[in-house]
């Protein structure tokens, strides 16, 4: 290399470049925060949905399932489970409540979480709220 | 480490590090331009219709402004090569002034669009228009910051005919900002 | 190393670039379009950008590979824009 | 070893390797559960075992990073560590907190753990990789701050090299972005959006600074190439990593409710993310080829080169495979993601920590620049066994992912998730057996620490 290539200029590129792109990222994130109210279904966040999210988190549901594609890949996607179960909260509640304690021999099984009826309803409501988020038409089909 | 050896070596003007940055930036802009072009091919009517809402006079004026500021930067480099740091400073200041004019015109243009309720989420065309021009807008700001840093050093006698790599480095970046706009203007404002 | 050879072509280049920008703007205003016009605008753009590379950036005076790299980049970008435009016509 | 306080790195490295073993064991458990669904059910359900697998990974890498910092910072700063006592105290606090958390995961149901640790007061649990109880998270912050203080004081009062400064920025960023793990809004989209500020800005942002700094440190020592050259390229590489990686966060904002423009911004910038990894590979090989001395630690050179190559393959190539929005629409949240995750973490972060251990351990333990030839031979064998295993694990998961995507999402008659899982079980079996071979490689690696050379074998 016959060109001038100094360490101090390389450092300037590093510092300037990262500050520049971080500011750009902040600007885009700021725009996103402004655009979200039209997409994120926040008008349907009720105390029940809040409880549902808490139940979802405190039983580590994401340890097996994906929600909008994020989580573990051991069990089905649940972002659209409300749609997949025919728009029935009862079906979701019934499924969770009826898991056998000892599992299903030889097969993957969801644990029995012993949720109260209030918690069951809350989780179902949370999943309904999730299914109504505008996720750019993802997943590709009802199978998730 | 800081003396310029480019004339005997035929290497790129300025510090090589800035050129790595310039190549990276050109790559990003290039991909962005092609993304625009091929998205347009799939949504010709939407793009043509939306393009009518752009302020082409502002776009053309900004091209003139940027070209002129680039020219001023060339004069600044020539001045320092002639060992005239004072004149180099004047040209740099003029270039920064032109860059600021660009920003003012652009902000006027953005204001026009925002008050019409246009945002990144309006449609694909305006997503690209705002993304590309805002991305470029930020580069103009960065370019001005770089030129200002060079100007300060030039004023304090930091450059001479024998040692002016810093001026060439700043100049190269500024020309890149100009270069990108030269493609952006016809692509987004004119071609339909 | 001397000053005049640098400035004189650059002033001319600057004026040419301004004139070509005016032409591009005029084409946009007149509303005329079609593959030929767009091809012309893109060719102008390629020419203008290469002028900036050669004279403003000063790559005319450095190792040819660098200039070639940038020319290749500009050719690719302008060319692919042309291809995309051609696709949009069909 | 030039400074006696560098020795505090030793317990950190031992803990890292110990937890690595645990991580792989739990990996084997969940690998088995993929094919024998009721394995260890209901004692250790999949979600618990997976949480242990991923959390152990994060914790041992953090141990590795901290150990690496304690080893290299004094040498770079040319002074003793600011406070070796603080470093040892933090080691024990971190280890005990980590162990208690893992025990908590395994001993009681997660909901009980959440209730017992007061998740109600500040709910942060139950999100992927951030499953730790809030109190553990606070503990992590405390340890991180004490660590940064210790390292920072050493650097500020000592020689400031590029490696030290880059490492310090990386570690500071690691601590700062972790703070977003305390932000858990009820709005799911906001939750996910800022969750990535921890996860993405860690692994595709500030961790790359740490990785680059460690790699540069080791390369200077192993090759004897001029520090100026290596540091210059370190700056350029991490600059490229951040230029592409920060906006690259957008590749996680395609389908979680964030606006559509992220599909463009994310695709364009993350498509360029392989560039810094490619530069790192070229950089590592160039430096080794231009070496000015023959360092006796051949194993460390192998780990370092392997790290550069595997990081490029795993993070660069396998990342690029599914980063473009139109592809990701089909592959998002499938086994393709798992394939990429395994090779990227192994290539970039597992290998950089082992590179550092491999370089530092002989100095720490034997007061010599390299372990004996037989120990190095075992190290090299373990490198090849683990690396080839991870390549095959990645390939099998990619195969599983392609089939899954086709059957479940692309075909005209999409099949339900569990039906598809049964159809691709063969790939999971292959992955599991490859995982066992990986574990053999890991055992060999552990053995290499105890391997005596032929001479002492013959005399005994």
Short mmCIF file of N, CA and C in Angstrom, two decimals, chain A residues 2-68:
data_model
loop_
_atom_site.label_atom_id
_atom_site.label_comp_id
_atom_site.label_asym_id
_atom_site.label_seq_id
_atom_site.Cartn_x
_atom_site.Cartn_y
_atom_site.Cartn_z
N UNK A 2 0.76 2.04 -1.03
CA UNK A 2 1.57 3.25 -1.06
C UNK A 2 0.77 4.45 -0.56
N UNK A 3 -0.57 4.25 -0.43
CA UNK A 3 -1.39 5.36 0.04
C UNK A 3 -1.09 5.70 1.49
N UNK A 4 -1.50 6.91 1.84
CA UNK A 4 -1.53 7.27 3.25
C UNK A 4 -2.69 6.52 3.89
N UNK A 5 -2.43 5.90 5.00
CA UNK A 5 -3.51 5.16 5.69
C UNK A 5 -3.16 5.23 7.16
N UNK A 6 -3.78 6.17 7.85
CA UNK A 6 -3.36 6.40 9.22
C UNK A 6 -4.35 5.80 10.21
N UNK A 7 -3.79 5.49 11.36
CA UNK A 7 -4.63 4.91 12.41
C UNK A 7 -5.65 5.93 12.91
N UNK A 8 -5.22 7.20 12.96
CA UNK A 8 -6.15 8.20 13.49
C UNK A 8 -7.34 8.37 12.55
N UNK A 9 -7.11 8.27 11.24
CA UNK A 9 -8.25 8.37 10.33
C UNK A 9 -9.14 7.14 10.44
N UNK A 10 -8.52 5.96 10.60
CA UNK A 10 -9.32 4.75 10.79
C UNK A 10 -10.19 4.90 12.04
N UNK A 11 -9.62 5.50 13.07
CA UNK A 11 -10.41 5.70 14.30
C UNK A 11 -11.55 6.67 14.04
N UNK A 12 -11.28 7.73 13.29
CA UNK A 12 -12.35 8.69 12.98
C UNK A 12 -13.50 8.02 12.23
N UNK A 13 -13.14 7.15 11.30
CA UNK A 13 -14.17 6.44 10.54
C UNK A 13 -15.00 5.59 11.49
N UNK A 14 -14.32 4.91 12.38
CA UNK A 14 -15.02 4.05 13.34
C UNK A 14 -15.96 4.87 14.22
N UNK A 15 -15.42 5.95 14.82
CA UNK A 15 -16.25 6.75 15.72
C UNK A 15 -17.36 7.47 14.95
N UNK A 16 -16.95 8.15 13.89
CA UNK A 16 -17.94 8.90 13.11
C UNK A 16 -18.99 7.98 12.51
N UNK A 17 -18.53 6.88 11.94
CA UNK A 17 -19.47 5.94 11.30
C UNK A 17 -20.46 5.38 12.29
N UNK A 18 -19.98 4.97 13.46
CA UNK A 18 -20.95 4.37 14.38
C UNK A 18 -21.91 5.40 14.95
N UNK A 19 -21.41 6.60 15.26
CA UNK A 19 -22.33 7.64 15.75
C UNK A 19 -23.35 7.96 14.66
N UNK A 20 -22.87 8.12 13.44
CA UNK A 20 -23.76 8.46 12.32
C UNK A 20 -24.88 7.43 12.18
N UNK A 21 -24.48 6.15 12.14
CA UNK A 21 -25.50 5.14 11.89
C UNK A 21 -26.37 4.89 13.12
N UNK A 22 -25.83 5.16 14.29
CA UNK A 22 -26.69 5.02 15.46
C UNK A 22 -27.73 6.14 15.47
N UNK A 23 -27.33 7.36 15.09
CA UNK A 23 -28.30 8.45 15.01
C UNK A 23 -29.39 8.13 13.98
N UNK A 24 -28.95 7.59 12.85
CA UNK A 24 -29.92 7.22 11.83
C UNK A 24 -30.89 6.16 12.37
N UNK A 25 -30.34 5.21 13.10
CA UNK A 25 -31.18 4.17 13.71
C UNK A 25 -32.18 4.79 14.69
N UNK A 26 -31.71 5.76 15.48
CA UNK A 26 -32.62 6.44 16.41
C UNK A 26 -33.73 7.16 15.64
N UNK A 27 -33.35 7.83 14.55
CA UNK A 27 -34.34 8.56 13.76
C UNK A 27 -35.41 7.60 13.23
N UNK A 28 -34.97 6.47 12.68
CA UNK A 28 -35.92 5.50 12.15
C UNK A 28 -36.78 4.92 13.27
N UNK A 29 -36.15 4.64 14.42
CA UNK A 29 -36.92 4.10 15.54
C UNK A 29 -37.96 5.11 16.00
N UNK A 30 -37.58 6.38 15.99
CA UNK A 30 -38.51 7.44 16.39
C UNK A 30 -39.71 7.46 15.45
N UNK A 31 -39.42 7.36 14.15
CA UNK A 31 -40.52 7.31 13.19
C UNK A 31 -41.41 6.10 13.43
N UNK A 32 -40.76 4.97 13.77
CA UNK A 32 -41.52 3.75 14.02
C UNK A 32 -42.48 3.94 15.20
N UNK A 33 -41.98 4.58 16.26
CA UNK A 33 -42.84 4.80 17.42
C UNK A 33 -44.07 5.62 17.02
N UNK A 34 -43.88 6.55 16.08
CA UNK A 34 -45.01 7.35 15.63
C UNK A 34 -45.98 6.56 14.76
N UNK A 35 -45.44 5.58 14.03
CA UNK A 35 -46.28 4.81 13.10
C UNK A 35 -46.98 3.64 13.79
N UNK A 36 -46.47 3.23 14.95
CA UNK A 36 -47.01 2.02 15.59
C UNK A 36 -48.49 2.08 15.96
N UNK A 37 -49.01 3.21 16.48
CA UNK A 37 -50.41 3.19 16.91
C UNK A 37 -51.37 2.67 15.86
N UNK A 38 -51.03 2.86 14.58
CA UNK A 38 -51.92 2.37 13.52
C UNK A 38 -51.77 0.87 13.28
N UNK A 39 -50.74 0.25 13.87
CA UNK A 39 -50.45 -1.14 13.51
C UNK A 39 -50.50 -2.09 14.68
N UNK A 40 -50.17 -1.60 15.89
CA UNK A 40 -49.89 -2.55 16.96
C UNK A 40 -51.11 -2.94 17.79
N UNK A 41 -52.31 -2.52 17.36
CA UNK A 41 -53.54 -2.97 18.02
C UNK A 41 -53.58 -2.55 19.48
N UNK A 42 -53.01 -1.37 19.78
CA UNK A 42 -52.95 -0.96 21.19
C UNK A 42 -54.31 -0.60 21.75
N UNK A 43 -55.26 -0.28 20.85
CA UNK A 43 -56.58 0.09 21.37
C UNK A 43 -57.25 -1.09 22.06
N UNK A 44 -56.77 -2.30 21.76
CA UNK A 44 -57.39 -3.47 22.39
C UNK A 44 -56.60 -4.00 23.58
N UNK A 45 -55.63 -3.24 24.05
CA UNK A 45 -54.91 -3.69 25.25
C UNK A 45 -55.74 -3.35 26.48
N UNK A 46 -56.31 -4.36 27.07
CA UNK A 46 -57.15 -4.20 28.25
C UNK A 46 -56.39 -4.76 29.45
N UNK A 47 -56.87 -4.52 30.67
CA UNK A 47 -56.24 -5.16 31.84
C UNK A 47 -56.19 -6.67 31.67
N UNK A 48 -57.17 -7.23 30.98
CA UNK A 48 -57.17 -8.68 30.77
C UNK A 48 -56.01 -9.10 29.87
N UNK A 49 -55.76 -8.32 28.81
CA UNK A 49 -54.62 -8.62 27.93
C UNK A 49 -53.33 -8.51 28.72
N UNK A 50 -53.25 -7.47 29.57
CA UNK A 50 -52.05 -7.30 30.39
C UNK A 50 -51.82 -8.52 31.27
N UNK A 51 -52.90 -9.00 31.90
CA UNK A 51 -52.77 -10.21 32.73
C UNK A 51 -52.35 -11.39 31.86
N UNK A 52 -52.94 -11.49 30.67
CA UNK A 52 -52.61 -12.58 29.76
C UNK A 52 -51.13 -12.58 29.40
N UNK A 53 -50.58 -11.39 29.14
CA UNK A 53 -49.15 -11.32 28.79
C UNK A 53 -48.31 -11.77 29.98
N UNK A 54 -48.76 -11.41 31.18
CA UNK A 54 -48.01 -11.79 32.37
C UNK A 54 -48.04 -13.32 32.55
N UNK A 55 -49.20 -13.90 32.36
CA UNK A 55 -49.30 -15.36 32.46
C UNK A 55 -48.42 -16.01 31.40
N UNK A 56 -48.48 -15.46 30.20
CA UNK A 56 -47.65 -15.95 29.09
C UNK A 56 -46.17 -15.94 29.49
N UNK A 57 -45.73 -14.83 30.08
CA UNK A 57 -44.32 -14.70 30.42
C UNK A 57 -43.94 -15.59 31.61
N UNK A 58 -44.82 -15.63 32.61
CA UNK A 58 -44.43 -16.32 33.84
C UNK A 58 -44.53 -17.84 33.71
N UNK A 59 -45.03 -18.32 32.60
CA UNK A 59 -44.97 -19.75 32.36
C UNK A 59 -44.00 -20.10 31.24
N UNK A 60 -43.23 -19.09 30.84
CA UNK A 60 -42.19 -19.29 29.84
C UNK A 60 -42.71 -19.99 28.59
N UNK A 61 -43.82 -19.52 28.07
CA UNK A 61 -44.42 -20.14 26.89
C UNK A 61 -43.47 -20.05 25.69
N UNK A 62 -42.68 -18.96 25.66
CA UNK A 62 -41.74 -18.75 24.57
C UNK A 62 -40.61 -19.78 24.57
N UNK A 63 -40.53 -20.57 25.65
CA UNK A 63 -39.50 -21.60 25.71
C UNK A 63 -39.77 -22.76 24.77
N UNK A 64 -41.00 -22.87 24.26
CA UNK A 64 -41.33 -23.92 23.28
C UNK A 64 -41.90 -23.31 22.00
N UNK A 65 -42.79 -22.32 22.18
CA UNK A 65 -43.51 -21.75 21.04
C UNK A 65 -42.80 -20.53 20.47
N UNK A 66 -43.18 -20.18 19.24
CA UNK A 66 -42.85 -18.86 18.72
C UNK A 66 -44.09 -17.99 18.84
N UNK A 67 -43.84 -16.67 18.97
CA UNK A 67 -44.93 -15.69 18.94
C UNK A 67 -44.50 -14.63 17.95
N UNK A 68 -45.22 -14.50 16.86
CA UNK A 68 -44.77 -13.68 15.72
C UNK A 68 -43.37 -14.11 15.29
#
